Short mmCIF file of C-alpha atoms and ligand atoms in Angstrom, two decimals:
data_model
loop_
_atom_site.label_atom_id
_atom_site.label_comp_id
_atom_site.label_asym_id
_atom_site.label_seq_id
_atom_site.Cartn_x
_atom_site.Cartn_y
_atom_site.Cartn_z
CA MET A 1 72.16 84.55 114.85
CA THR A 2 72.94 85.95 118.31
CA GLY A 3 72.23 89.60 119.14
CA ASP A 4 74.78 92.37 118.68
CA GLY A 5 75.44 92.80 122.40
CA THR A 6 76.23 89.11 122.74
CA ARG A 7 78.40 89.10 119.64
CA VAL A 8 80.56 92.08 120.63
CA VAL A 9 81.55 90.67 124.02
CA ARG A 10 82.78 87.43 122.43
CA ALA A 11 83.98 88.62 119.03
CA GLY A 12 87.42 87.30 118.16
CA LEU A 13 88.07 85.60 121.52
CA PRO A 14 89.94 82.28 121.53
CA GLU A 15 88.28 79.11 122.82
CA PRO A 16 88.28 79.28 126.65
CA ARG A 17 91.28 77.41 128.08
CA ALA A 18 91.88 76.60 131.73
CA ASN A 19 94.05 79.20 133.47
CA GLU A 20 94.26 81.45 130.41
CA PRO A 21 92.79 84.97 130.20
CA ALA A 22 89.62 85.48 128.13
CA LEU A 23 91.39 88.04 125.96
CA PRO A 24 95.12 87.24 125.85
CA GLY A 25 97.36 90.26 126.33
CA PRO A 26 99.24 92.03 123.54
CA ALA A 27 102.02 90.01 121.90
CA PHE A 28 105.08 92.24 121.76
CA ALA A 29 107.27 90.55 119.19
CA ALA A 30 109.45 91.81 116.36
CA HIS A 31 110.22 88.20 115.41
CA TYR A 32 109.10 84.73 116.47
CA HIS A 33 110.93 81.47 117.07
CA LEU A 34 111.37 80.09 113.59
CA PRO A 35 113.48 76.93 113.48
CA GLY A 36 114.20 75.18 110.16
CA GLU A 37 111.97 75.91 107.16
CA VAL A 38 109.97 79.16 107.14
CA ALA A 39 106.45 78.14 108.15
CA GLY A 40 103.45 79.12 110.22
CA PRO A 41 101.38 82.24 110.64
CA TYR A 42 103.93 84.20 112.68
CA THR A 43 107.44 84.68 111.36
CA TYR A 44 108.39 88.36 111.41
CA GLY A 45 106.51 91.14 113.19
CA ARG A 46 105.69 93.16 110.07
CA GLU A 47 103.84 90.22 108.54
CA GLY A 48 101.66 89.03 111.37
CA ASN A 49 100.91 89.24 115.07
CA PRO A 50 98.44 87.14 117.10
CA THR A 51 97.00 90.29 118.71
CA TRP A 52 96.12 91.64 115.24
CA THR A 53 94.70 88.26 114.27
CA ALA A 54 92.29 88.25 117.21
CA LEU A 55 91.14 91.82 116.51
CA GLU A 56 90.84 91.15 112.78
CA ARG A 57 88.71 88.12 113.44
CA ALA A 58 86.49 90.15 115.78
CA ILE A 59 85.95 92.91 113.21
CA SER A 60 85.22 90.33 110.50
CA GLU A 61 82.55 88.78 112.72
CA LEU A 62 80.92 92.19 113.18
CA GLU A 63 81.20 93.44 109.58
CA TYR A 64 79.84 90.19 108.17
CA PRO A 65 78.17 88.02 110.80
CA VAL A 66 77.62 84.38 109.93
CA GLY A 67 75.61 82.14 112.26
CA ASP A 68 77.66 80.66 115.07
CA PRO A 69 80.51 82.89 116.32
CA ALA A 70 82.66 79.73 116.69
CA GLU A 71 82.75 79.37 112.89
CA VAL A 72 85.58 80.83 110.86
CA PRO A 73 84.35 84.25 109.66
CA ALA A 74 83.57 84.50 105.95
CA ALA A 75 85.15 87.95 105.72
CA GLU A 76 88.81 88.83 106.11
CA THR A 77 90.00 91.95 107.91
CA ILE A 78 93.37 93.64 107.68
CA THR A 79 94.07 96.19 110.43
CA PHE A 80 96.15 99.34 110.02
CA PRO A 81 97.67 101.94 112.34
CA SER A 82 95.08 104.56 111.28
CA GLY A 83 92.02 105.03 109.13
CA MET A 84 94.10 106.89 106.55
CA ALA A 85 96.51 103.95 106.28
CA ALA A 86 93.54 101.65 105.62
CA ILE A 87 92.01 103.98 103.01
CA SER A 88 95.37 104.42 101.28
CA ALA A 89 95.91 100.65 101.22
CA VAL A 90 92.69 100.09 99.27
CA LEU A 91 93.17 102.98 96.85
CA PHE A 92 96.85 102.38 96.13
CA SER A 93 96.66 98.57 96.01
CA ARG A 94 93.85 98.70 93.42
CA LEU A 95 94.42 101.73 91.21
CA ARG A 96 96.94 101.90 88.37
CA PRO A 97 97.99 104.75 86.08
CA GLY A 98 95.20 105.43 83.61
CA ASP A 99 92.46 104.17 85.96
CA THR A 100 89.56 106.37 87.03
CA ALA A 101 88.31 106.58 90.61
CA VAL A 102 85.12 108.23 91.84
CA LEU A 103 85.36 109.81 95.30
CA PRO A 104 82.75 111.71 97.31
CA GLY A 105 83.17 115.48 97.02
CA ASP A 106 82.00 115.93 100.62
CA GLY A 107 83.88 113.13 102.39
CA TYR A 108 86.61 113.06 105.00
CA GLN A 109 88.79 116.15 104.93
CA LEU A 110 91.92 114.32 103.74
CA LEU A 111 90.27 112.92 100.60
CA PRO A 112 91.34 116.00 98.56
CA ALA A 113 94.96 115.38 99.63
CA LEU A 114 94.61 111.73 98.62
CA ARG A 115 93.18 112.86 95.33
CA GLU A 116 96.35 114.85 94.64
CA ARG A 117 98.53 111.81 95.43
CA LEU A 118 96.42 109.61 93.14
CA GLU A 119 96.64 112.15 90.34
CA ASP A 120 100.43 112.27 90.78
CA PHE A 121 100.38 108.54 90.03
CA GLY A 122 98.34 109.03 86.85
CA VAL A 123 94.91 108.14 88.22
CA THR A 124 91.97 110.24 87.05
CA VAL A 125 89.75 111.27 89.94
CA ARG A 126 86.15 112.44 89.69
CA THR A 127 84.06 113.63 92.61
CA ALA A 128 80.33 113.94 93.20
CA PRO A 129 78.27 114.66 96.32
CA THR A 130 77.07 111.86 98.62
CA GLY A 131 73.45 113.08 98.84
CA GLY A 132 70.97 112.06 96.16
CA ASP A 133 73.28 109.20 95.06
CA ALA A 134 74.96 111.78 92.80
CA GLN A 135 78.01 109.54 92.35
CA LEU A 136 75.84 107.43 90.00
CA GLY A 137 76.39 110.08 87.34
CA ALA A 138 80.20 109.79 87.50
CA LEU A 139 80.65 106.02 87.14
CA ASP A 140 81.25 105.55 83.43
CA GLY A 141 84.68 104.02 82.87
CA ALA A 142 85.51 103.98 86.59
CA ARG A 143 87.70 101.27 88.19
CA LEU A 144 86.76 102.09 91.73
CA LEU A 145 83.93 103.86 93.54
CA TRP A 146 84.59 105.26 97.02
CA ILE A 147 81.50 105.89 99.16
CA GLU A 148 81.31 107.58 102.55
CA THR A 149 77.91 107.24 104.22
CA PRO A 150 76.90 108.89 106.45
CA SER A 151 79.41 111.45 105.25
CA ASN A 152 81.66 113.40 107.60
CA PRO A 153 80.96 116.19 108.49
CA GLY A 154 77.85 116.88 106.34
CA LEU A 155 75.93 113.73 107.40
CA ASP A 156 74.46 113.03 103.98
CA VAL A 157 73.58 109.43 103.19
CA CYS A 158 73.56 107.49 99.92
CA ASP A 159 72.07 104.17 98.89
CA ILE A 160 74.95 101.68 99.07
CA ARG A 161 73.09 98.85 97.32
CA ARG A 162 72.02 101.05 94.44
CA LEU A 163 75.48 102.56 93.92
CA ALA A 164 77.22 99.18 94.30
CA ASP A 165 74.96 97.55 91.70
CA ALA A 166 75.55 100.40 89.24
CA ALA A 167 79.31 100.34 89.82
CA HIS A 168 79.57 96.54 89.48
CA HIS A 169 77.54 96.74 86.26
CA ARG A 170 80.36 98.91 84.89
CA GLY A 171 83.09 96.64 86.27
CA ALA A 172 84.13 98.96 89.10
CA LEU A 173 85.01 97.90 92.64
CA VAL A 174 83.17 99.51 95.53
CA ALA A 175 84.59 100.60 98.88
CA VAL A 176 82.51 102.10 101.69
CA ASP A 177 83.95 104.19 104.53
CA ASN A 178 82.00 102.76 107.48
CA THR A 179 83.62 104.93 110.17
CA LEU A 180 80.59 106.88 111.32
CA ALA A 181 78.07 104.02 111.38
CA THR A 182 80.35 101.30 112.82
CA PRO A 183 79.60 97.69 111.84
CA LEU A 184 76.72 97.65 114.34
CA GLY A 185 75.00 100.47 112.47
CA GLN A 186 75.70 99.40 108.90
CA ARG A 187 77.15 96.37 107.11
CA PRO A 188 78.34 97.48 103.66
CA LEU A 189 79.46 94.00 102.54
CA GLU A 190 75.88 92.74 102.90
CA LEU A 191 74.77 95.66 100.73
CA GLY A 192 77.12 94.66 97.91
CA ALA A 193 80.32 96.58 98.66
CA ASP A 194 83.65 94.88 97.95
CA PHE A 195 85.40 96.63 100.84
CA SER A 196 84.21 98.01 104.15
CA VAL A 197 86.92 100.39 105.35
CA ALA A 198 86.97 102.43 108.53
CA SER A 199 88.85 104.50 110.99
CA GLY A 200 88.72 102.57 114.26
CA THR A 201 89.93 105.73 115.96
CA LYS A 202 86.35 106.99 116.27
CA ALA A 203 83.27 105.15 117.54
CA LEU A 204 84.62 101.64 117.00
CA THR A 205 87.14 101.92 119.82
CA GLY A 206 85.36 104.88 121.38
CA HIS A 207 87.73 106.03 124.10
CA GLY A 208 89.80 108.59 122.24
CA ASP A 209 93.02 106.82 123.18
CA VAL A 210 93.89 104.81 120.06
CA LEU A 211 94.37 105.40 116.35
CA LEU A 212 93.43 102.43 114.19
CA GLY A 213 92.07 101.52 110.79
CA TYR A 214 90.83 98.42 109.02
CA VAL A 215 89.78 96.96 105.69
CA THR A 216 87.28 94.09 105.52
CA THR A 217 86.42 92.14 102.38
CA LEU A 218 84.83 88.83 101.37
CA ASP A 219 87.18 88.37 98.40
CA PRO A 220 90.39 86.47 99.31
CA GLU A 221 92.29 88.00 96.36
CA LEU A 222 91.40 91.54 97.35
CA ALA A 223 92.34 90.72 100.94
CA ALA A 224 95.70 89.29 99.83
CA ALA A 225 96.50 92.44 97.84
CA VAL A 226 95.67 94.71 100.79
CA ARG A 227 97.69 92.48 103.14
CA ALA A 228 100.64 92.60 100.74
CA TRP A 229 100.32 96.38 100.58
CA ARG A 230 100.51 96.55 104.41
CA LYS A 231 103.62 94.38 104.46
CA THR A 232 105.34 96.36 101.70
CA THR A 233 104.61 99.79 103.10
CA GLY A 234 105.10 98.62 106.68
CA ALA A 235 101.90 100.38 107.77
CA ILE A 236 101.27 98.05 110.72
CA PRO A 237 99.33 98.65 113.94
CA GLY A 238 101.10 98.37 117.28
CA PRO A 239 100.12 95.33 119.38
CA MET A 240 99.13 97.56 122.31
CA GLU A 241 96.77 99.58 120.13
CA ALA A 242 95.30 96.42 118.62
CA TRP A 243 94.71 94.97 122.06
CA LEU A 244 93.11 98.16 123.41
CA ALA A 245 90.85 98.24 120.37
CA HIS A 246 89.80 94.64 120.90
CA ARG A 247 89.07 95.25 124.56
CA SER A 248 87.00 98.30 123.67
CA LEU A 249 84.80 96.33 121.27
CA ALA A 250 83.05 94.59 124.16
CA THR A 251 81.14 97.80 124.98
CA LEU A 252 80.45 98.80 121.36
CA GLN A 253 76.75 98.06 121.45
CA LEU A 254 76.24 99.85 124.79
CA ARG A 255 78.12 102.87 123.52
CA VAL A 256 76.58 103.22 120.06
CA ASP A 257 73.05 102.68 121.35
CA ARG A 258 73.42 105.33 124.05
CA GLN A 259 75.16 107.70 121.67
CA ALA A 260 72.54 107.30 118.96
CA ALA A 261 69.66 107.84 121.41
CA THR A 262 71.25 110.96 122.88
CA ALA A 263 72.23 112.30 119.45
CA LEU A 264 68.61 112.08 118.38
CA ALA A 265 67.40 113.78 121.58
CA LEU A 266 69.97 116.54 121.08
CA ALA A 267 69.03 117.00 117.41
CA ARG A 268 65.38 117.35 118.42
CA ALA A 269 66.22 119.91 121.11
CA LEU A 270 68.31 121.91 118.63
CA HIS A 271 65.47 121.84 116.14
CA ASP A 272 63.35 123.93 118.49
CA ARG A 273 65.91 126.76 118.78
CA ARG A 274 65.47 129.81 116.61
CA GLU A 275 69.16 130.72 116.37
CA VAL A 276 70.12 127.19 115.28
CA THR A 277 69.80 126.27 111.61
CA ALA A 278 70.62 123.34 109.35
CA VAL A 279 70.41 120.70 112.08
CA ARG A 280 71.49 117.40 110.55
CA HIS A 281 71.25 113.91 112.00
CA PRO A 282 70.21 110.90 109.94
CA GLY A 283 67.84 109.78 112.71
CA LEU A 284 65.67 112.91 112.51
CA PRO A 285 62.45 111.89 110.72
CA ASP A 286 62.47 115.01 108.53
CA ASP A 287 66.17 114.84 107.67
CA PRO A 288 66.87 114.46 103.93
CA ALA A 289 69.03 111.42 104.77
CA HIS A 290 66.46 109.67 106.95
CA ALA A 291 64.59 107.49 104.46
CA VAL A 292 67.70 105.86 103.01
CA ALA A 293 69.36 105.64 106.43
CA LEU A 294 66.32 103.85 107.82
CA ARG A 295 66.48 101.29 104.98
CA GLN A 296 70.15 100.45 105.15
CA MET A 297 71.23 101.13 108.73
CA HIS A 298 70.44 98.87 111.71
CA GLY A 299 68.73 99.24 115.04
CA GLY A 300 68.21 103.02 114.93
CA ARG A 301 72.00 103.42 115.16
CA PHE A 302 72.37 106.53 113.05
CA GLY A 303 75.61 107.57 114.70
CA CYS A 304 76.83 109.91 117.40
CA VAL A 305 77.30 113.04 115.29
CA VAL A 306 74.91 115.97 115.09
CA SER A 307 75.78 118.97 112.98
CA PHE A 308 74.21 122.42 113.03
CA VAL A 309 74.90 126.03 112.22
CA LEU A 310 75.01 129.00 114.60
CA PRO A 311 74.61 132.56 113.26
CA ASP A 312 78.32 133.36 113.00
CA ARG A 313 81.80 132.51 114.17
CA ALA A 314 81.68 134.58 117.36
CA HIS A 315 78.34 133.06 118.36
CA ALA A 316 79.73 129.55 117.77
CA GLU A 317 82.85 130.32 119.82
CA ARG A 318 80.75 131.68 122.72
CA PHE A 319 78.65 128.52 122.63
CA LEU A 320 81.65 126.19 122.66
CA ALA A 321 83.32 128.08 125.50
CA ALA A 322 80.14 127.94 127.59
CA LEU A 323 79.75 124.14 127.40
CA ARG A 324 80.62 122.44 130.69
CA LEU A 325 80.25 118.73 129.88
CA VAL A 326 81.62 118.89 126.35
CA ASP A 327 85.29 119.16 125.44
CA GLU A 328 86.27 121.36 122.53
CA ALA A 329 88.14 118.85 120.41
CA THR A 330 88.13 117.31 116.98
CA SER A 331 87.38 113.66 116.11
CA PHE A 332 84.16 111.92 117.17
CA GLY A 333 82.76 108.72 118.58
CA GLY A 334 84.36 108.87 122.04
CA VAL A 335 82.71 108.24 125.40
CA ARG A 336 83.12 111.94 126.31
CA SER A 337 81.17 114.42 124.21
CA THR A 338 83.21 116.75 122.03
CA ALA A 339 82.32 119.61 119.74
CA GLU A 340 84.14 121.99 117.46
CA ARG A 341 83.68 124.78 114.98
CA ARG A 342 84.60 122.83 111.90
CA GLY A 343 85.58 125.90 109.91
CA ARG A 344 88.64 126.46 112.10
CA TRP A 345 90.47 123.76 110.11
CA GLY A 346 89.73 125.02 106.62
CA GLY A 347 89.22 122.32 104.00
CA ASP A 348 85.55 121.48 104.61
CA ALA A 349 83.03 123.58 102.70
CA VAL A 350 81.05 124.64 105.77
CA PRO A 351 79.72 127.97 107.13
CA GLU A 352 81.73 129.82 109.81
CA GLY A 353 79.16 128.93 112.48
CA PHE A 354 79.06 125.21 111.58
CA ILE A 355 79.36 122.96 114.65
CA ARG A 356 80.18 119.28 114.50
CA PHE A 357 79.00 117.77 117.76
CA SER A 358 79.98 114.28 118.86
CA VAL A 359 77.71 112.81 121.49
CA GLY A 360 79.34 110.72 124.21
CA VAL A 361 77.79 108.32 126.71
CA GLU A 362 76.86 110.87 129.37
CA ASP A 363 73.28 110.87 130.67
CA THR A 364 71.07 112.21 127.90
CA GLU A 365 69.31 114.77 130.07
CA ASP A 366 72.56 116.20 131.47
CA LEU A 367 74.03 116.62 128.02
CA VAL A 368 70.96 118.23 126.46
CA ASP A 369 70.71 120.57 129.48
CA ASP A 370 74.34 121.56 129.10
CA VAL A 371 73.87 122.36 125.42
CA LEU A 372 70.72 124.39 126.01
CA THR A 373 72.39 126.33 128.83
CA ALA A 374 75.38 127.11 126.60
CA LEU A 375 73.06 128.17 123.77
CA ASN A 376 71.24 130.52 126.14
CA PHE A 377 74.53 132.00 127.27
CA ALA A 378 75.82 132.45 123.71
CA GLN A 379 72.54 134.08 122.71
CA SER A 380 72.33 136.50 125.66
CA HIS A 381 76.00 137.53 125.59
CA GLY A 382 76.05 138.54 121.93
CA VAL A 383 77.55 141.92 121.12
C1 PLP B 401 88.75 110.12 110.99
C2 PLP B 401 88.26 109.59 109.70
C3 PLP B 401 89.15 108.99 108.80
C4 PLP B 401 90.64 108.92 109.06
O1 PLP B 401 90.92 108.09 110.13
P1 PLP B 401 92.25 108.25 111.04
O2 PLP B 401 92.14 107.09 111.97
O3 PLP B 401 92.16 109.59 111.71
O4 PLP B 401 93.41 108.16 110.11
C5 PLP B 401 88.62 108.48 107.63
N1 PLP B 401 87.32 108.57 107.34
C6 PLP B 401 86.45 109.15 108.17
C7 PLP B 401 85.00 109.21 107.80
C8 PLP B 401 86.89 109.68 109.37
O5 PLP B 401 86.01 110.27 110.19
#
């Protein structure tokens, strides 16, 4: 199998043809020429688009690599206009009234809102924390297990293989939110998951200019149900967004490797500060998530997020305002570093001084210097 850097630059590209671009531009089409009988892959724009097809093939090749990239991928991917659309497609295409679903209690901030919607439809929802594989204790009678590892924003990690085996033993399907790791950091389908689902808005596309989501699965029936859900709800990505996402994939390995290396350097630097507590990054050797992360994640790519706690809200705000190379913004995974005081949103169970820091692709030394300078400022200007 070729290396990740080689795979990302070619993923999903058509066979080279004389006088054609390597990555054909976005196909803007609400409908396609369709003479006579209804046939072929492209009929109406809500059902299919060649720009989606190319991106979906690329993501399939990354989520579940098989030998020669020229082969048809074994996995199928269905893209969506956002991560939430992708997550909703899996949950609502699988769950029926009377079913039980197990969600992480510490996952993405909109999971509680999804829980309410599911309960409105007669689905019973249980939650358990990601750390310590605590969801194992909630699986009896479940139809579907939802895993988020590493979790956002707490950065806990669970053992996908262990949870998937236990869930399958009880007849439950398993979906993993792979947003933070990206398919270069973690391949849930190889670890037994039925679905790998992600927001492509974050590190996958990495430029902070596109919202996107996807669902990848090896099971053609599950793929067909998710595809039918997309068609029925009309939750389709725009061709421009799909094309931008595909173009961005070529630099995925460069970005995630730089981001992971800098995130680890930053986590180490934060560790040495007295006013900083609860530094979390799965790459830190003494992090509670490290052992499992090391087993199931690839190439030291433990993600671009570092979280930590400053003494209080005012201290955190002084720190954020003093950063020069880091934008105060939500989201993560982009080429430009961002940070925010997560508590400003409400919804996550985090302390007032909790910072979620997303490391970009700046030079490591510059970024660490900027953070240390801002910490010094925040410390010395306290009231
Ligand atoms: C951002 C995010 C989502 C939602 O994705 P959108 O593209 O913003 O809809 C889902 N899961 C995780 C872990 C996320 O970080």
